[in-house]
mmCIF file with all atom_site columns, C-alpha atoms in Angstrom:
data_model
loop_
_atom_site.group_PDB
_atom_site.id
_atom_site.type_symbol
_atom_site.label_atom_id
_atom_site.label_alt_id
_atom_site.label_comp_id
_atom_site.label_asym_id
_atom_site.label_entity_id
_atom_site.label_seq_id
_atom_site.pdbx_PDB_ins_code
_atom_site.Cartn_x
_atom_site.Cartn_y
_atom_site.Cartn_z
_atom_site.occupancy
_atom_site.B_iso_or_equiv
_atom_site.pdbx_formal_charge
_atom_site.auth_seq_id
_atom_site.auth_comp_id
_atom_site.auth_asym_id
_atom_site.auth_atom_id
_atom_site.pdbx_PDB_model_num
ATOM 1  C CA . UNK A 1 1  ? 10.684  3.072  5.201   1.00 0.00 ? 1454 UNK A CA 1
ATOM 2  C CA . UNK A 1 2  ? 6.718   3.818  4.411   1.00 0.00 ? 1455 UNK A CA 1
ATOM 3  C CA . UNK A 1 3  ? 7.937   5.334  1.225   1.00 0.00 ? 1456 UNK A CA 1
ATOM 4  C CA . UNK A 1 4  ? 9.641   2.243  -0.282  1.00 0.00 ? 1457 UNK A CA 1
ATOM 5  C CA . UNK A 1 5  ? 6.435   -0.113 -0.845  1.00 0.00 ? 1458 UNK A CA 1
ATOM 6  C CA . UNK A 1 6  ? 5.709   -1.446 -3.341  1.00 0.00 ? 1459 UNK A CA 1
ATOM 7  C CA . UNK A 1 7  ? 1.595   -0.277 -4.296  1.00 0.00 ? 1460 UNK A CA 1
ATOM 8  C CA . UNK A 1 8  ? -0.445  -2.597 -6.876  1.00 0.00 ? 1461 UNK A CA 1
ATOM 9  C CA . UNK A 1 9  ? -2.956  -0.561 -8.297  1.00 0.00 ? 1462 UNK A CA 1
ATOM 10 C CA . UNK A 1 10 ? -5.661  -1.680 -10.538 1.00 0.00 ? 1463 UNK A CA 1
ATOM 11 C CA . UNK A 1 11 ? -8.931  -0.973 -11.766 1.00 0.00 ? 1464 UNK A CA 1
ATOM 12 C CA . UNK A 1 12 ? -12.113 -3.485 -11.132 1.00 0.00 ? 1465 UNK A CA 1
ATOM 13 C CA . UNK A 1 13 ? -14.460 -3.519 -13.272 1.00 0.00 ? 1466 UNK A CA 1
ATOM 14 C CA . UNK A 1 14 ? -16.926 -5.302 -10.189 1.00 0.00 ? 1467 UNK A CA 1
ATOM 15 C CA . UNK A 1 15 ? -16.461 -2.577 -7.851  1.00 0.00 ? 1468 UNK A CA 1
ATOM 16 C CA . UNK A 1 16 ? -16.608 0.283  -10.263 1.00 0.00 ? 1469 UNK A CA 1
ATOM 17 C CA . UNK A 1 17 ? -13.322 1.469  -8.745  1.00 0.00 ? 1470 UNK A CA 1
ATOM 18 C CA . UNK A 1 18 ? -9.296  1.247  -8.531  1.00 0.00 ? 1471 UNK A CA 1
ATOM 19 C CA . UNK A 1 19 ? -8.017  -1.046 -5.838  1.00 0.00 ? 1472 UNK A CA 1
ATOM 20 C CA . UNK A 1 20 ? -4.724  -0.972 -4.134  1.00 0.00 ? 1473 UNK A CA 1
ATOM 21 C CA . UNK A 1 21 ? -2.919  -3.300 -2.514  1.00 0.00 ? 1474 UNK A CA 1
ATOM 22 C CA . UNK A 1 22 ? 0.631   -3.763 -0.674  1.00 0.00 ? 1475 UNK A CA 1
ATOM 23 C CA . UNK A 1 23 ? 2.054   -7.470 -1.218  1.00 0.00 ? 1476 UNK A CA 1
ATOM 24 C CA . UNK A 1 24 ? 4.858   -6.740 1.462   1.00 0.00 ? 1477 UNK A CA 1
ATOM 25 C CA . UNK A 1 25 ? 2.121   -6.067 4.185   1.00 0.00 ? 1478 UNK A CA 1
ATOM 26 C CA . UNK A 1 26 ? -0.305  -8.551 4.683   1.00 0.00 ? 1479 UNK A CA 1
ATOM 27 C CA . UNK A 1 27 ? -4.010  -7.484 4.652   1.00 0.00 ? 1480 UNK A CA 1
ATOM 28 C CA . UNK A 1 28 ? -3.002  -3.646 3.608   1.00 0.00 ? 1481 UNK A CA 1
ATOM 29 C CA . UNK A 1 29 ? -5.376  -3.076 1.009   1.00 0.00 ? 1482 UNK A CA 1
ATOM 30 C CA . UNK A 1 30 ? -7.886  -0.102 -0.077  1.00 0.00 ? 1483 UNK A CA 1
ATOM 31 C CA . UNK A 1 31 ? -9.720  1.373  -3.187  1.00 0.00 ? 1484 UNK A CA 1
ATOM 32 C CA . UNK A 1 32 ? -10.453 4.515  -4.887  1.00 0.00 ? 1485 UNK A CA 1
ATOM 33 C CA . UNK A 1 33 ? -12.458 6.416  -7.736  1.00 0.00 ? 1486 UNK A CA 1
ATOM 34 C CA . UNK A 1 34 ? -9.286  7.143  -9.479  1.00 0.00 ? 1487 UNK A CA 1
ATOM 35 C CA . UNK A 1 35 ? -5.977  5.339  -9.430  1.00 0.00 ? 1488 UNK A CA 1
ATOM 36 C CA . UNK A 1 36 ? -4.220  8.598  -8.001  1.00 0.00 ? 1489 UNK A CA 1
ATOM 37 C CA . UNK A 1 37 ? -7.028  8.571  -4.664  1.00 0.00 ? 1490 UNK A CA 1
ATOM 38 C CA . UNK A 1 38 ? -6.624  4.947  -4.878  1.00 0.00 ? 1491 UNK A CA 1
ATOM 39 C CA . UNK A 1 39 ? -2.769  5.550  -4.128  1.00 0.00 ? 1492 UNK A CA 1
ATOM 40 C CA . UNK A 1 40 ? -3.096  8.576  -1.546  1.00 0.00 ? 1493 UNK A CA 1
ATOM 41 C CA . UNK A 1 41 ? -5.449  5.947  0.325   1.00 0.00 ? 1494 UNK A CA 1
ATOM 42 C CA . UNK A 1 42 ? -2.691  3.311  -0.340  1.00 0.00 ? 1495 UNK A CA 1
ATOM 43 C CA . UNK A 1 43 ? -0.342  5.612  1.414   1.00 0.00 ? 1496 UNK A CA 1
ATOM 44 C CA . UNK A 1 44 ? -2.452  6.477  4.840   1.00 0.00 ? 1497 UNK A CA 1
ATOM 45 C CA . UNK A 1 45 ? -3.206  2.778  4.866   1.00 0.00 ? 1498 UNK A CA 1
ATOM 46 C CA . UNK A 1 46 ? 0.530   1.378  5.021   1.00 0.00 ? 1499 UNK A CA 1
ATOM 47 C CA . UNK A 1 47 ? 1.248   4.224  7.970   1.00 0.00 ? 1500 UNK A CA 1
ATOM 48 C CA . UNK A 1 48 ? -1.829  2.745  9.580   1.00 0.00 ? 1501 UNK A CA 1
ATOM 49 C CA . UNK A 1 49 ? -1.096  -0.797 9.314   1.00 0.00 ? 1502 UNK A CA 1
ATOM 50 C CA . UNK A 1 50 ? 2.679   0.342  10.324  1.00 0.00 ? 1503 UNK A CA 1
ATOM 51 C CA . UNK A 1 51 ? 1.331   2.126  13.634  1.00 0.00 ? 1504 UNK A CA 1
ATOM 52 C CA . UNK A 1 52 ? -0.722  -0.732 14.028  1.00 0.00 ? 1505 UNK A CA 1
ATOM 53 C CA . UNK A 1 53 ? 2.202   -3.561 14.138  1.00 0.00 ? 1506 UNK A CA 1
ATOM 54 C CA . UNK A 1 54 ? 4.342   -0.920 16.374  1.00 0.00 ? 1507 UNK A CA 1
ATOM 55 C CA . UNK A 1 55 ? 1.594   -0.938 19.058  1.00 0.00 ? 1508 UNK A CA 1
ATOM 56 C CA . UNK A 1 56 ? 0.790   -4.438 18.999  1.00 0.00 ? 1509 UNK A CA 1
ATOM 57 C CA . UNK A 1 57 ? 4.225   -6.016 18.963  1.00 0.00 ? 1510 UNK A CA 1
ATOM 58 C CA . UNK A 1 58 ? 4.094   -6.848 15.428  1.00 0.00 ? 1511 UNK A CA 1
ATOM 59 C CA . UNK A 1 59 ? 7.444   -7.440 13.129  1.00 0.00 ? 1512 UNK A CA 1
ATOM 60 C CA . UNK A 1 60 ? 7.193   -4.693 9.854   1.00 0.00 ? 1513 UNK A CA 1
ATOM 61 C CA . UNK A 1 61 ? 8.404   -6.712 7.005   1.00 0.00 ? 1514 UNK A CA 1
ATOM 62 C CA . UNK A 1 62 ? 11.291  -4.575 5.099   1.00 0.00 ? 1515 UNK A CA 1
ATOM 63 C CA . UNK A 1 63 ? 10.190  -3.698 1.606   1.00 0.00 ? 1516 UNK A CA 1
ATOM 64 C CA . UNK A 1 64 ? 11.064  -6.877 -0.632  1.00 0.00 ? 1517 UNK A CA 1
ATOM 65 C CA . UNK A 1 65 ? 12.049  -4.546 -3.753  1.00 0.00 ? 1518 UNK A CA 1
ATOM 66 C CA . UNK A 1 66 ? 11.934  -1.100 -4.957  1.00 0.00 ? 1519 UNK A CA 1
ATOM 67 C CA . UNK A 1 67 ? 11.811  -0.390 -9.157  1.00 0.00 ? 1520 UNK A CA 1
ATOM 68 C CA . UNK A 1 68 ? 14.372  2.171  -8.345  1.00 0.00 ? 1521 UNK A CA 1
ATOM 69 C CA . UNK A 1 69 ? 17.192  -0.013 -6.659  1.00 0.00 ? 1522 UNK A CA 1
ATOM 70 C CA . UNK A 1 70 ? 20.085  0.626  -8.636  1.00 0.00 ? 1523 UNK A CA 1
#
C-alpha cells in the first residue's frame, strides 16, 4: 500500500528547494534540494506517518488514485 501514493512534487522558489507533499495523508509533507531527494524523503515520510497512525489507532486512508490504474 505505501507504494501507491500519490507524491506532489514541486519546486519553491521561497525555500530554495523542492517540496513534496501526499494529498491522501493529511499533514505528510517534506522537501528536498532536488526533486529526486525530495521524493526519497517523500517516501520515508508516508512509512512514518503510516507507523504513526498504526500505533496510535489511526484509520490509513486507501490511496484515492494511482496514474497507472488501468
Amino acid at each position: 500500500m505505501e507504494n501507491n501514493y500519490v507524491i506532489a512534487i514541486k519546486y519553491s522558489e521561497v525555500d530554495n528547494c523542492y517540496l513534496a507533499a501526499v494529498p491522501d495523508l493529511p499533514g505528510c509533507m517534506t522537501d528536498g534540494v532536488t526533486p529526486e531527494v525530495a521524493y526519497d524523503n517523500a517516501r520515508a515520510a508516508i512509512k512514518e506517518w503510516i507507523g504513526t497512525a498504526r500505533e496510535i489507532g489511526k484509520d490509513i486512508p486507501e490511496p484515492s488514485c494511482s496514474l497507472f490504474d488501468f
